[in-house]
Amino acid sequence: MKVITDKANPEFWLLSDPHLIADSLHDFGPRFEQMQATSAGKDITYQETALRAFVKKVVEEKPDAVVITGDLTFNGAKASAKKFAELFAPLKKAGVALIAIPGNHDIFDGWARRFEADQEYRVDQLSPRDWREIFSATYDLAESLDPNSLSFAVNLNPYWRLICLDSNIYGHQESYGHPITSGNLTDSERAWLTQELETGQKADQEMLFFMHHNLYDHNSVVHDGFKLNNAAELLALLKKYPVRCAFSGHIHAQHIMAKNVAIPEIVSSCFAETDQGYGVVKLGNDQLDYLRQTFDIDRYLTEQEKKAYPFNDFHSYLVKVFDGANDQLMEHFLTFDGTAEGQEAISLLKKLHWNFFTGQGNLTPAELDTLKKSATYQKLLQMGPNLRWYLNSLTESQESSQELTLTW
């Protein structure tokens, strides 16, 4: 049996949706600036430096593994995947396993481009074979490989099996279209997955499940393309076995569903967005502890990097980028009357968005009642009457998405 560690109580970190575009693929020119301005609230300009700093933290603290649940690249450029593997190469020497799972933007993405001045040019896309070769550090650890997809399973230690599903939909050759948002469990993957679950159960292993797409709807309004197309079928299979928790990404929002579900699911926020969130998972005897953390990037930047914008205050820069996406939303859906009350309503919407995407949207019934009765919330509804159901969805969670303890 291949194992990553013999520790009885291993620890791994979770990262999702870093969306790296290699610096070699852009020149900070006007076309790339336009891409950044329309990037839906995430930073795509400085992720090389941000991820290099994060790797320093990983090497310093040495969890047993780092699991990345998809969208390692911004647009599926082969050069970006190579750069990502290069950035994370120090993990191997530090004794930290890299477990890289593809997302919908990674394989045969027809949007793979480099940006120069006011133009963009097609570049080599990532094929499934490229992915396995570039992230061989992951696949060399595998106890089992699905021959028909990029799915695999690894043994974190003798008692814990991590099953990693390639949930993405892509063709057999380079694409000329946009990446497919939705995901699916194929018949061949189902057969492989069933065998893995059986093998884990016979070995008396606890199991954790990982994929890019979600097992559940984590927002009642915005969920099309995010939950796996045949999630009900997958859930029916998983719950027959000792799968203790599922982990995913894709929606860029931090969210946990653990109550009234067959299998708890933890969705990690986008590392390139908001506050650079990542997860820490500690496994014990019949227990799992999860805690969301914010990356303290300043500690891991060089003195020279700290002097240059935006790394002199990177988290403020990320707030600015996120607010830019808010402004675009408000232009489409809100009628601003120029009043102080209207400005307060806009600030409230920005706060609700931030709290939702960082997993802080859960309010007590009393807090929710106070919010919805407030003059500022009512003003927001007046300015954007078509947003009522969407606003409700931002505060519908009633459990913490910052931490979770599971026992069995």
Coordinates of C-alpha atoms in Angstrom, one line a residue:
M1 CA 0.0 0.0 0.0
K2 CA 1.3 3.4 -1.0
V3 CA 0.9 6.0 1.8
I4 CA 1.8 9.7 2.0
T5 CA 2.5 9.5 5.8
D6 CA 2.5 6.9 8.6
K7 CA 1.2 9.6 11.1
A8 CA -1.8 8.4 13.0
N9 CA -3.2 12.0 13.0
P10 CA -2.4 13.6 9.6
E11 CA -3.1 17.1 8.5
F12 CA -3.7 18.5 5.1
W13 CA -4.5 21.9 3.7
L14 CA -7.1 22.8 1.2
L15 CA -6.8 25.3 -1.6
S16 CA -9.3 26.0 -4.5
D17 CA -9.6 28.0 -7.7
P18 CA -6.2 29.9 -7.7
H19 CA -6.7 30.6 -11.4
L20 CA -3.1 31.2 -12.3
I21 CA -2.1 32.7 -15.6
A22 CA 1.7 32.7 -15.9
D23 CA 3.4 36.1 -16.0
S24 CA 4.9 35.0 -19.3
L25 CA 1.5 35.1 -20.9
H26 CA 0.7 38.8 -20.4
D27 CA 2.4 42.1 -20.4
F28 CA 0.1 44.1 -18.1
G29 CA -1.1 45.8 -21.3
P30 CA -4.6 47.2 -22.1
R31 CA -6.1 43.8 -23.3
F32 CA -4.9 42.1 -20.2
E33 CA -6.1 45.0 -18.0
Q34 CA -9.5 44.5 -19.6
M35 CA -9.4 40.8 -18.6
Q36 CA -8.6 41.7 -15.1
A37 CA -11.4 44.3 -15.0
T38 CA -13.9 41.6 -16.0
S39 CA -12.6 38.8 -13.9
A40 CA -15.6 38.5 -11.6
G41 CA -13.8 39.8 -8.5
K42 CA -10.7 37.7 -8.5
D43 CA -7.1 38.8 -9.0
I44 CA -5.4 37.2 -12.1
T45 CA -2.6 39.7 -12.3
Y46 CA -0.4 38.8 -9.3
Q47 CA -1.1 35.2 -8.6
E48 CA 2.5 34.0 -9.4
T49 CA 3.8 36.1 -6.5
A50 CA 0.9 35.2 -4.2
L51 CA 1.2 31.5 -4.8
R52 CA 5.0 31.6 -4.4
A53 CA 4.5 33.3 -1.0
F54 CA 1.9 30.6 0.0
V55 CA 4.3 27.9 -0.9
K56 CA 6.8 29.4 1.6
K57 CA 4.2 29.1 4.3
V58 CA 3.5 25.5 3.4
V59 CA 7.2 24.6 3.4
E60 CA 7.5 26.3 6.8
E61 CA 4.6 24.6 8.5
K62 CA 4.8 21.3 6.7
P63 CA 1.3 19.8 6.6
D64 CA 1.3 16.3 5.2
A65 CA -0.4 17.3 2.0
V66 CA -2.0 20.2 0.1
V67 CA -5.1 19.4 -1.9
I68 CA -6.2 21.8 -4.6
T69 CA -9.8 21.3 -5.8
G70 CA -9.6 22.6 -9.4
D71 CA -9.1 25.6 -11.6
L72 CA -5.4 25.8 -11.0
T73 CA -5.2 27.8 -14.2
F74 CA -7.1 30.9 -15.4
N75 CA -7.8 29.7 -18.9
G76 CA -6.2 26.3 -19.4
A77 CA -2.9 27.5 -20.9
K78 CA -0.3 24.7 -20.8
A79 CA 2.3 27.3 -19.8
S80 CA 0.3 28.3 -16.7
A81 CA 0.1 24.7 -15.5
K82 CA 3.8 24.3 -15.9
K83 CA 4.4 27.4 -13.9
F84 CA 2.0 26.2 -11.2
A85 CA 3.9 22.9 -10.9
E86 CA 7.2 24.9 -10.8
L87 CA 5.9 27.1 -8.0
F88 CA 4.8 24.1 -5.9
A89 CA 7.9 22.0 -6.6
P90 CA 9.5 22.9 -3.2
L91 CA 6.8 20.9 -1.5
K92 CA 8.4 17.6 -2.5
K93 CA 11.7 18.4 -0.9
A94 CA 9.8 19.6 2.2
G95 CA 8.0 16.2 2.4
V96 CA 4.6 17.7 1.6
A97 CA 2.4 15.9 -1.0
L98 CA 0.8 17.9 -3.7
I99 CA -2.7 16.6 -4.7
A100 CA -3.9 18.5 -7.7
I101 CA -7.4 17.9 -9.1
P102 CA -8.5 19.5 -12.4
G103 CA -11.3 22.1 -12.7
N104 CA -13.5 23.1 -15.6
H105 CA -11.0 25.8 -16.7
D106 CA -8.0 23.5 -16.9
I107 CA -8.4 20.8 -19.6
F108 CA -8.9 21.7 -23.3
D109 CA -10.1 25.2 -22.6
G110 CA -10.7 27.1 -25.8
W111 CA -10.1 30.4 -24.0
A112 CA -6.3 29.6 -23.5
R113 CA -4.6 32.8 -24.5
R114 CA -1.6 35.1 -24.1
F115 CA -2.1 38.8 -24.0
E116 CA 0.1 41.4 -25.6
A117 CA -0.7 45.1 -25.9
D118 CA -4.3 45.4 -27.2
Q119 CA -4.3 41.9 -28.7
E120 CA -4.8 38.3 -27.5
Y121 CA -3.4 35.1 -29.1
R122 CA -4.2 31.4 -28.9
V123 CA -1.7 29.3 -26.9
D124 CA -1.3 25.6 -26.3
Q125 CA -4.1 24.1 -24.3
L126 CA -3.7 21.5 -21.6
S127 CA -4.6 18.0 -22.6
P128 CA -5.3 15.2 -20.1
R129 CA -1.9 13.7 -20.9
D130 CA -0.2 17.0 -20.3
W131 CA -2.0 17.3 -17.0
R132 CA -0.7 13.9 -15.8
E133 CA 2.8 14.7 -16.9
I134 CA 3.0 18.2 -15.4
F135 CA 1.4 17.1 -12.1
S136 CA 3.3 13.7 -12.0
A137 CA 4.1 14.5 -8.4
T138 CA 0.4 13.9 -7.7
Y139 CA -0.2 10.9 -9.9
D140 CA 3.0 9.2 -8.6
L141 CA 1.3 9.0 -5.2
A142 CA -1.8 7.4 -6.5
E143 CA -2.9 4.0 -5.2
S144 CA -5.3 3.8 -8.1
L145 CA -5.8 5.6 -11.4
D146 CA -8.9 5.7 -13.5
P147 CA -7.7 4.8 -17.0
N148 CA -10.5 6.8 -18.6
S149 CA -10.3 10.1 -16.8
L150 CA -8.0 12.1 -14.5
S151 CA -9.6 10.6 -11.4
F152 CA -7.4 9.0 -8.8
A153 CA -7.2 7.8 -5.2
V154 CA -4.3 8.2 -2.7
N155 CA -3.8 6.9 0.8
L156 CA -3.1 9.7 3.1
N157 CA -2.1 7.1 5.7
P158 CA -3.1 3.5 6.2
Y159 CA -6.4 4.5 7.6
W160 CA -7.5 7.3 5.3
R161 CA -8.2 7.1 1.6
L162 CA -8.7 10.3 -0.4
I163 CA -10.8 9.8 -3.6
C164 CA -10.3 12.5 -6.1
L165 CA -12.8 12.7 -9.0
D166 CA -12.3 14.5 -12.3
S167 CA -15.8 15.9 -12.6
N168 CA -15.2 18.1 -15.6
I169 CA -16.7 17.8 -19.1
Y170 CA -14.2 18.2 -22.0
G171 CA -13.6 16.6 -25.4
H172 CA -10.7 14.6 -26.8
Q173 CA -9.0 17.4 -28.6
E174 CA -8.3 21.1 -28.4
S175 CA -11.4 23.3 -28.1
Y176 CA -12.4 26.4 -29.9
G177 CA -15.2 27.2 -27.5
H178 CA -15.7 28.3 -23.9
P179 CA -15.0 25.9 -21.0
I180 CA -18.1 24.0 -19.9
T181 CA -19.2 25.2 -16.5
S182 CA -21.2 22.1 -15.5
G183 CA -19.8 18.7 -14.5
N184 CA -20.8 15.1 -14.7
L185 CA -20.0 11.6 -13.4
T186 CA -19.5 9.3 -16.4
D187 CA -20.4 5.6 -16.5
S188 CA -16.8 4.6 -16.6
E189 CA -15.9 6.9 -13.7
R190 CA -18.8 5.4 -11.7
A191 CA -17.5 1.9 -12.2
W192 CA -14.0 3.0 -11.1
L193 CA -15.3 4.9 -8.2
T194 CA -17.5 2.0 -7.0
Q195 CA -14.4 -0.2 -7.1
E196 CA -12.4 2.3 -5.1
L197 CA -15.2 2.6 -2.5
E198 CA -15.3 -1.2 -2.2
T199 CA -11.5 -1.4 -1.8
G200 CA -11.4 1.3 0.8
Q201 CA -14.2 -0.4 2.8
K202 CA -12.5 -3.8 2.6
A203 CA -9.3 -2.2 3.9
D204 CA -11.3 -0.8 6.8
Q205 CA -10.3 2.8 5.7
E206 CA -12.2 6.0 6.3
M207 CA -12.7 7.9 3.1
L208 CA -12.8 11.6 2.0
F209 CA -14.1 12.6 -1.4
F210 CA -12.9 15.5 -3.5
M211 CA -14.0 17.1 -6.8
H212 CA -14.2 20.5 -8.4
H213 CA -18.0 20.6 -8.7
N214 CA -20.4 20.6 -5.8
L215 CA -22.4 17.8 -4.4
Y216 CA -25.2 20.1 -3.2
D217 CA -26.8 23.5 -4.1
H218 CA -24.9 26.0 -1.9
N219 CA -27.0 28.9 -3.0
S220 CA -30.7 28.7 -3.7
V221 CA -30.5 31.2 -6.6
V222 CA -27.1 30.7 -8.2
H223 CA -26.4 27.0 -8.6
D224 CA -26.8 26.0 -12.3
G225 CA -23.6 24.6 -13.5
F226 CA -22.0 24.4 -10.1
K227 CA -23.7 21.3 -8.6
L228 CA -22.7 18.1 -10.5
N229 CA -25.3 17.3 -13.1
N230 CA -25.9 13.8 -11.7
A231 CA -25.1 14.7 -8.0
A232 CA -28.1 12.7 -6.7
E233 CA -26.7 9.6 -8.4
L234 CA -23.3 10.2 -7.0
L235 CA -24.6 10.9 -3.5
A236 CA -26.6 7.6 -3.5
L237 CA -23.4 5.7 -4.2
L238 CA -21.2 7.6 -1.7
K239 CA -23.5 7.2 1.2
K240 CA -23.3 3.4 1.0
Y241 CA -19.7 3.6 2.2
P242 CA -17.7 5.3 5.1
V243 CA -17.2 8.6 3.2
R244 CA -16.9 11.0 6.1
C245 CA -16.9 14.3 4.1
A246 CA -16.8 15.8 0.6
F247 CA -14.7 18.8 -0.5
S248 CA -15.2 20.9 -3.6
G249 CA -14.7 24.4 -5.0
H250 CA -16.0 26.0 -8.2
I251 CA -18.5 28.5 -6.8
H252 CA -15.7 30.8 -5.3
A253 CA -17.7 31.1 -2.1
Q254 CA -16.8 29.5 1.2
H255 CA -19.7 27.3 2.4
I256 CA -20.3 24.3 4.5
M257 CA -23.4 22.0 4.5
A258 CA -23.2 19.5 7.4
K259 CA -26.7 19.5 8.9
N260 CA -29.5 17.4 7.4
V261 CA -27.4 16.0 4.7
A262 CA -26.2 12.4 4.1
I263 CA -22.5 13.4 3.7
P264 CA -21.2 16.8 4.9
E265 CA -19.6 19.0 2.2
I266 CA -17.1 21.8 2.6
V267 CA -16.7 24.2 -0.4
S268 CA -13.5 26.2 -0.4
S269 CA -13.5 29.9 -1.5
C270 CA -11.4 31.1 -4.4
F271 CA -7.8 31.7 -3.3
A272 CA -7.4 34.5 -5.8
E273 CA -10.4 36.4 -4.4
T274 CA -11.5 38.2 -1.2
D275 CA -9.1 37.3 1.7
Q276 CA -7.0 34.4 0.3
G277 CA -8.8 31.7 2.3
Y278 CA -7.6 28.2 2.7
G279 CA -8.6 25.3 4.8
V280 CA -6.8 23.2 7.4
V281 CA -8.0 19.7 8.0
K282 CA -6.8 17.6 10.9
L283 CA -7.8 13.9 11.1
G284 CA -7.9 11.9 14.3
N285 CA -9.4 8.7 15.6
D286 CA -13.1 8.9 14.5
Q287 CA -12.8 12.7 14.1
L288 CA -12.3 15.4 11.5
D289 CA -11.6 19.0 12.4
Y290 CA -11.8 21.7 9.7
L291 CA -10.8 25.4 10.1
R292 CA -10.8 28.1 7.5
Q293 CA -7.8 30.4 7.6
T294 CA -6.8 33.7 5.9
F295 CA -3.4 33.7 4.3
D296 CA -1.0 36.1 6.1
I297 CA 0.8 37.0 2.9
D298 CA 2.9 39.8 4.3
R299 CA 5.0 37.4 6.3
Y300 CA 6.1 35.6 3.2
L301 CA 6.9 38.4 0.8
T302 CA 10.4 39.6 0.2
E303 CA 11.3 43.1 1.3
Q304 CA 11.5 44.1 -2.3
E305 CA 8.1 42.7 -3.1
K306 CA 6.5 44.5 -0.1
K307 CA 7.6 47.9 -1.6
A308 CA 5.8 47.4 -4.9
Y309 CA 2.1 47.9 -5.6
P310 CA -0.1 46.0 -4.8
F311 CA 1.9 43.9 -2.3
N312 CA 2.5 46.9 0.0
D313 CA -1.1 46.2 1.0
F314 CA -2.3 43.2 -1.0
H315 CA -5.5 42.5 1.0
S316 CA -6.7 46.0 0.4
Y317 CA -6.0 45.5 -3.3
L318 CA -8.1 42.3 -3.2
V319 CA -11.0 44.2 -1.6
K320 CA -10.7 46.8 -4.4
V321 CA -10.8 44.1 -7.1
F322 CA -13.8 42.5 -5.4
D323 CA -15.6 45.8 -5.1
G324 CA -15.0 46.3 -8.8
A325 CA -17.2 43.2 -9.5
N326 CA -19.8 44.6 -7.1
D327 CA -19.9 47.9 -9.0
Q328 CA -20.5 46.0 -12.3
L329 CA -23.4 44.1 -10.7
M330 CA -24.9 47.3 -9.3
E331 CA -24.7 49.0 -12.7
H332 CA -27.0 46.3 -14.1
F333 CA -29.4 45.7 -11.3
L334 CA -29.6 48.8 -9.1
T335 CA -31.0 52.2 -9.7
F336 CA -28.9 54.6 -7.6
D337 CA -30.5 57.9 -6.7
G338 CA -27.4 59.7 -5.5
T339 CA -28.6 60.0 -1.9
A340 CA -26.7 59.2 1.3
E341 CA -29.2 56.5 2.0
G342 CA -28.6 55.0 -1.4
Q343 CA -24.9 54.9 -0.8
E344 CA -25.5 53.1 2.5
A345 CA -27.5 50.5 0.7
I346 CA -24.7 50.0 -1.8
S347 CA -22.3 49.5 1.1
L348 CA -24.6 47.0 2.7
L349 CA -24.7 45.0 -0.6
K350 CA -20.9 44.9 -0.7
K351 CA -20.8 43.7 2.9
L352 CA -23.4 41.0 2.2
H353 CA -21.4 39.8 -0.8
W354 CA -18.1 39.8 1.1
N355 CA -19.6 37.8 4.0
F356 CA -21.2 35.3 1.6
F357 CA -18.0 34.7 -0.4
T358 CA -15.9 34.4 2.8
G359 CA -18.3 32.1 4.5
Q360 CA -19.6 34.6 7.1
G361 CA -23.2 35.0 5.8
N362 CA -24.8 32.9 8.6
L363 CA -26.9 35.1 10.9
T364 CA -29.1 34.2 13.9
P365 CA -32.9 34.5 13.3
A366 CA -32.9 37.7 15.4
E367 CA -30.0 39.2 13.4
L368 CA -31.6 38.3 10.1
D369 CA -34.9 39.9 11.2
T370 CA -33.2 43.1 12.3
L371 CA -31.3 43.2 9.0
K372 CA -34.4 42.8 6.8
K373 CA -36.4 45.4 8.8
S374 CA -33.6 48.0 8.6
A375 CA -34.1 51.1 6.6
T376 CA -30.9 50.4 4.7
Y377 CA -32.0 46.9 3.6
Q378 CA -35.4 48.3 2.5
K379 CA -33.7 51.0 0.5
L380 CA -31.6 48.3 -1.2
L381 CA -34.8 46.5 -2.2
Q382 CA -36.2 49.7 -3.5
M383 CA -33.2 50.3 -5.6
G384 CA -33.1 46.7 -6.9
P385 CA -36.5 45.1 -6.6
N386 CA -35.5 42.2 -8.9
L387 CA -32.7 41.3 -6.4
R388 CA -35.0 40.2 -3.6
W389 CA -34.5 36.5 -3.9
Y390 CA -30.8 36.9 -4.6
L391 CA -30.4 39.0 -1.5
N392 CA -32.3 36.3 0.5
S393 CA -29.9 33.7 -0.7
L394 CA -26.8 35.6 0.6
T395 CA -28.0 35.1 4.2
E396 CA -29.9 31.8 4.0
S397 CA -27.1 29.7 5.6
Q398 CA -27.8 28.9 9.2
E399 CA -24.5 27.1 10.1
S400 CA -20.9 28.2 10.3
S401 CA -18.8 28.0 7.2
Q402 CA -15.6 28.8 9.1
E403 CA -15.1 25.6 11.0
L404 CA -16.5 22.1 11.4
T405 CA -15.9 19.1 13.7
L406 CA -17.2 15.7 12.7
T407 CA -17.3 12.6 14.9
W408 CA -18.6 9.2 14.2

